[in-house]
Coordinates of C-alpha atoms in Angstrom, one line a residue:
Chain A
X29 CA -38.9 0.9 1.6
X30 CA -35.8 1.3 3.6
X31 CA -32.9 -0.8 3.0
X32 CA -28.9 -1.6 3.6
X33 CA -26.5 -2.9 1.3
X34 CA -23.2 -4.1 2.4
X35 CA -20.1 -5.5 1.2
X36 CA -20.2 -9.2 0.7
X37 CA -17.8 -10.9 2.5
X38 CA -15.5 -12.6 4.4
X39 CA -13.5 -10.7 4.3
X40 CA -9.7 -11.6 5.2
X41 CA -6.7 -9.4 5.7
X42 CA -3.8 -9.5 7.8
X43 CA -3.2 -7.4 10.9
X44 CA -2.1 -4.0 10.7
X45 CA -4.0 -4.0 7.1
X46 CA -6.4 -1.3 6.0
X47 CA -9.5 -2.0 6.2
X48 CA -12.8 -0.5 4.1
X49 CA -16.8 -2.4 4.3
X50 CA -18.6 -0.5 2.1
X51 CA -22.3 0.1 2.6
X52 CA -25.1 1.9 1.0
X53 CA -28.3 2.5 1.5
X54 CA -32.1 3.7 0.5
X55 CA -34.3 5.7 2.5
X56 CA -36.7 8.2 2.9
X57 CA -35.9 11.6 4.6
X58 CA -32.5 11.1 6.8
X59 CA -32.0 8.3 8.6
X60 CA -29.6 7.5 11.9
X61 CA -26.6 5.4 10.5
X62 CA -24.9 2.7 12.5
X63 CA -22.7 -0.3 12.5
X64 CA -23.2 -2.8 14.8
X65 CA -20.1 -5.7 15.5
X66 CA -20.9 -9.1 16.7
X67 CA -18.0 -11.2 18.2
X68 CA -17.9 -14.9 18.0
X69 CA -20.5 -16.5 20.8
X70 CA -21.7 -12.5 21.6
X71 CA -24.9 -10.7 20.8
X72 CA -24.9 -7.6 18.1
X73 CA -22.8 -4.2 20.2
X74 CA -23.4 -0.6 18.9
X75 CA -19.8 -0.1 17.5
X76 CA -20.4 3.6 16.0
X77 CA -23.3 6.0 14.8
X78 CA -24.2 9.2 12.7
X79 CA -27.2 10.9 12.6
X80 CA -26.7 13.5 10.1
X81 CA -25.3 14.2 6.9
X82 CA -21.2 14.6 6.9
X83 CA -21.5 13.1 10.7
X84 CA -18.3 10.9 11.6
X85 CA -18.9 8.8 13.8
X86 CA -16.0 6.9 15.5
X87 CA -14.7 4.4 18.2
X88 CA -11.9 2.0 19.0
X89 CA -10.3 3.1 15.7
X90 CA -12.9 2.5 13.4
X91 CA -14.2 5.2 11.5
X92 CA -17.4 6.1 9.4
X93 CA -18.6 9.5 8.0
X94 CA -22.6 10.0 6.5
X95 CA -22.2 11.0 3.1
X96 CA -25.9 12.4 1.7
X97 CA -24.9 12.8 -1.4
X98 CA -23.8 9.0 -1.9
X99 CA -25.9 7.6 0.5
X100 CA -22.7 5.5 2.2
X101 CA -22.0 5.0 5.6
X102 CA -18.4 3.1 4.7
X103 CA -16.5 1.4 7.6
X104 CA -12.9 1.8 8.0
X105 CA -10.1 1.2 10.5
X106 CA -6.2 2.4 9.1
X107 CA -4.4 -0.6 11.0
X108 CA -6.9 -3.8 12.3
X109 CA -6.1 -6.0 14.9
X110 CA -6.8 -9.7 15.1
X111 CA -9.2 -8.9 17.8
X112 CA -11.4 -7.2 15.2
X113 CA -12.4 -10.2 13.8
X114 CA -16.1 -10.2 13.6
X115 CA -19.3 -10.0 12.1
X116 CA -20.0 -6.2 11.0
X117 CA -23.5 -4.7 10.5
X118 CA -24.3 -2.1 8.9
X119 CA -28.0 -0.8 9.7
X120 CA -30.6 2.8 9.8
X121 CA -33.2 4.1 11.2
X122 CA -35.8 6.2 9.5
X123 CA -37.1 9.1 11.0
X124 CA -40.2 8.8 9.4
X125 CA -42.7 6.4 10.8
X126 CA -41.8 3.1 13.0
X127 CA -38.7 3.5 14.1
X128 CA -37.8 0.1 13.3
X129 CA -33.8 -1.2 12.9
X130 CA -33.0 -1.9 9.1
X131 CA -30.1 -4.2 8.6
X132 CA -27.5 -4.7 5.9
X133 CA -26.7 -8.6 5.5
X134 CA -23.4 -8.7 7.6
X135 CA -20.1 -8.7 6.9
X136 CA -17.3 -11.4 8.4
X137 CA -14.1 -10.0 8.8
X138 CA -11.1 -12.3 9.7
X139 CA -7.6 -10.8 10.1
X140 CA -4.7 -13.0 10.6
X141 CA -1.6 -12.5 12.9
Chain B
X6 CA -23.1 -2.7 29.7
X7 CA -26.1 -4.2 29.6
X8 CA -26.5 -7.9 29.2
X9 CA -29.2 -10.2 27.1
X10 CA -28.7 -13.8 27.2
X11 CA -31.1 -16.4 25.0
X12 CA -31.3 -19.9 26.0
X13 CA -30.9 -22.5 24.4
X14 CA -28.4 -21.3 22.2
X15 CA -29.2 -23.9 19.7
X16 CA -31.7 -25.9 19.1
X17 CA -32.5 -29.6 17.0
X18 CA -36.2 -31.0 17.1
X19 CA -38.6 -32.9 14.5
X20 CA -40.8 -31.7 12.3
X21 CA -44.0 -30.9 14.0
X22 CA -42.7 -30.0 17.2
X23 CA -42.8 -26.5 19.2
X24 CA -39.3 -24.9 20.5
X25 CA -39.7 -22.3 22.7
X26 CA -36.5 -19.7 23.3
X27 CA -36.1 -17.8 26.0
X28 CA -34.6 -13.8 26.2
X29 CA -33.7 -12.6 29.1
X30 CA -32.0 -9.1 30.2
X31 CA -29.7 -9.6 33.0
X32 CA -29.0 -6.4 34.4
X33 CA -31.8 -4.3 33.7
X34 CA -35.4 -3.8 32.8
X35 CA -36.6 -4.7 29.7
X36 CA -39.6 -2.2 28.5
X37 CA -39.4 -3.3 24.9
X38 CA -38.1 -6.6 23.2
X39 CA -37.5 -7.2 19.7
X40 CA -37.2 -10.5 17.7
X41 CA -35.4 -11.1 14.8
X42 CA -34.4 -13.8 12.5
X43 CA -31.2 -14.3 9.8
X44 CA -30.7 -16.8 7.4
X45 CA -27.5 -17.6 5.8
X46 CA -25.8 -14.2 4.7
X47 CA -29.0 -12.4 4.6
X48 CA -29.6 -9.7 7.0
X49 CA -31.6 -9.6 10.3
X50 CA -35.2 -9.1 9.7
X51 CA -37.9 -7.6 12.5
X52 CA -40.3 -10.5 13.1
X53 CA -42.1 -8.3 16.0
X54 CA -41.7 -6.0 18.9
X55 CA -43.0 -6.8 22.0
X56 CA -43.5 -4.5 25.4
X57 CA -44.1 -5.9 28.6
X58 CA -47.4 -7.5 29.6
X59 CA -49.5 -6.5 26.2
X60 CA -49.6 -7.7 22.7
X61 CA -47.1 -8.6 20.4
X62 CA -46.7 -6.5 17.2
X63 CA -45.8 -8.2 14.3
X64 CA -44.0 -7.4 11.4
X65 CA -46.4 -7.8 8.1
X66 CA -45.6 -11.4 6.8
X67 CA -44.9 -13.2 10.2
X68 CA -47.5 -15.7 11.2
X69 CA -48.6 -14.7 14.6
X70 CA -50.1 -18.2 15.7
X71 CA -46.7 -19.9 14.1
X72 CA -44.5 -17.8 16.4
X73 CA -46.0 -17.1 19.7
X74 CA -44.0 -14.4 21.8
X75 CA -44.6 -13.9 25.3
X76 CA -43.4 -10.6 27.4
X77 CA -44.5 -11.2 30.5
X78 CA -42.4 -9.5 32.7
X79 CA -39.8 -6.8 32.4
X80 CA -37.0 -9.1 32.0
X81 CA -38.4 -12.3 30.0
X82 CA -39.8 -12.6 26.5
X83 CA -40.2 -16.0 25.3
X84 CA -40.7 -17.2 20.9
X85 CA -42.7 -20.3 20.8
X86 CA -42.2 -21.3 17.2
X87 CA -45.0 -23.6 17.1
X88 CA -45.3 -27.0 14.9
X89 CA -42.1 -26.0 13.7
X90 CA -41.5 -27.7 9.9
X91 CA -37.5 -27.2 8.3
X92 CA -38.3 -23.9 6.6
X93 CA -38.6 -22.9 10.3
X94 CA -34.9 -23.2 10.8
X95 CA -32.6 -20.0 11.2
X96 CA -31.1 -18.2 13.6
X97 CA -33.4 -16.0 15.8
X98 CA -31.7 -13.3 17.8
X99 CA -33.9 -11.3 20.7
X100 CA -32.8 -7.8 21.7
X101 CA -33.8 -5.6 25.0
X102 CA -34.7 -2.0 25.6
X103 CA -35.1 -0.2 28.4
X104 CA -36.3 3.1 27.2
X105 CA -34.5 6.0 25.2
X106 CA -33.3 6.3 22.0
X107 CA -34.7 3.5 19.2
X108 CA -31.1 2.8 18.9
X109 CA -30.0 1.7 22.0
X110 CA -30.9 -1.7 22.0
X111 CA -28.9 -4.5 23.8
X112 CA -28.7 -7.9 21.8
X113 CA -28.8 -11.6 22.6
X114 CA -26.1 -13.9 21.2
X115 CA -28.8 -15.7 19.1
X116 CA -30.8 -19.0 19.1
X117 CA -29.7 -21.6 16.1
X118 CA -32.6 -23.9 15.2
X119 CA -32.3 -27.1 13.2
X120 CA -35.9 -28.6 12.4
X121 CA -35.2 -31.9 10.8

């Protein structure tokens, strides 16, 4: 079946820091890639997607590019803020059949001023 | 954007008890709602996917008479999780569609229940 397989965290770096959550994943035919954030007290917001192979997707600074060959969808932001800090998910959807959100485990970042 | 609020946001009752949670899309209507439920750094899993005024469908595993969902209108889903025991506790988070892409779902902040 499909699954997501993300970095374990927390993660904790200070601001201006370079930031990387890795994440793999398995599935059938090509999936939609995605990573959700979740600030503290908020529900899950679509932070940035790709829905095909070598697609970057991108927004407020944070970058990720679909790589086929490695199956990764890696997260990563050249110079976080302490605003960043939050829960990030990665996640896919198959083409194939249901089209049902698969979700890595989370990841909490916390950057310090 | 959209909003989805879940009340209450957490939840402690006994052990044979029912908790129901309420989902709610604020500013918009809600074709499709989605439950789902994280424990401790584990992912969110799909317990089922509801769409308003017919059945639930449930994801295989998920007891349909242990967690009751209810979408009867466009903008309120209800999960009864019903004589609720301690391996009932987690954290349930709704989310809200209105249409479109399987993507573009709006979440809730997420229901935290304690069953002692």
């Amino acid at each position: 079946g499909n699954s997501v397989t993300q970095m374990e965290g927390p993660v904790t770096l200070s601001e201006e820091a370079f930031l990387t959550i890795n994440c793999t994943y398995t599935a059938t035919g090509y999936p939609s890639l995605f990573w959700y954030v979740q600030y503290p007290g908020e529900g899950l917001q679509l932070l940035l997607k790709a829905t095909k192979a070598d697609d970057k997707g991108s927004n407020k600074g944070f970058e990720a590019t679909y790589r086929k060959e490695t199956t990764s969808f890696h997260l990563e932001k050249g110079s976080v803020q302490v605003s960043d800090s939050a829960v990030y998910f990665c996640a896919l959807i198959s083409i194939q059949g249901a089209q049902k959100l698969v979700f890595g485990q989370g990841t909490r970042l916390t950057i310090n001023p | 954007g959209a909003v989805v609020s879940q009340h209450p946001s957490w939840v402690i009752c006994k052990s044979g008890t029912s908790v129901k949670i309420e989902c709610r899309s604020l500013d918009f209507q809600a074709t499709t709602m989605f439950w789902y439920r994280q424990f401790p750094k584990q992912s969110l899993m799909l317990m089922a996917t509801s769409n308003e005024g017919s059945k639930a469908t449930y994801e295989q595993g998920v007891e349909k008479d242990k967690f009751l969902i209810n979408h009867a209108s466009l903008t309120l889903s209800t999960l009864t999780v019903t004589s609720a025991h301690p391996e009932d506790s987690s954290f349930y988070i709704c989310s809200a569609r209105a249409g479109g892409e399987a993507e573009t779902q709006y979440f809730g902040p997420g229901t935290r229940l304690l069953v002692l």
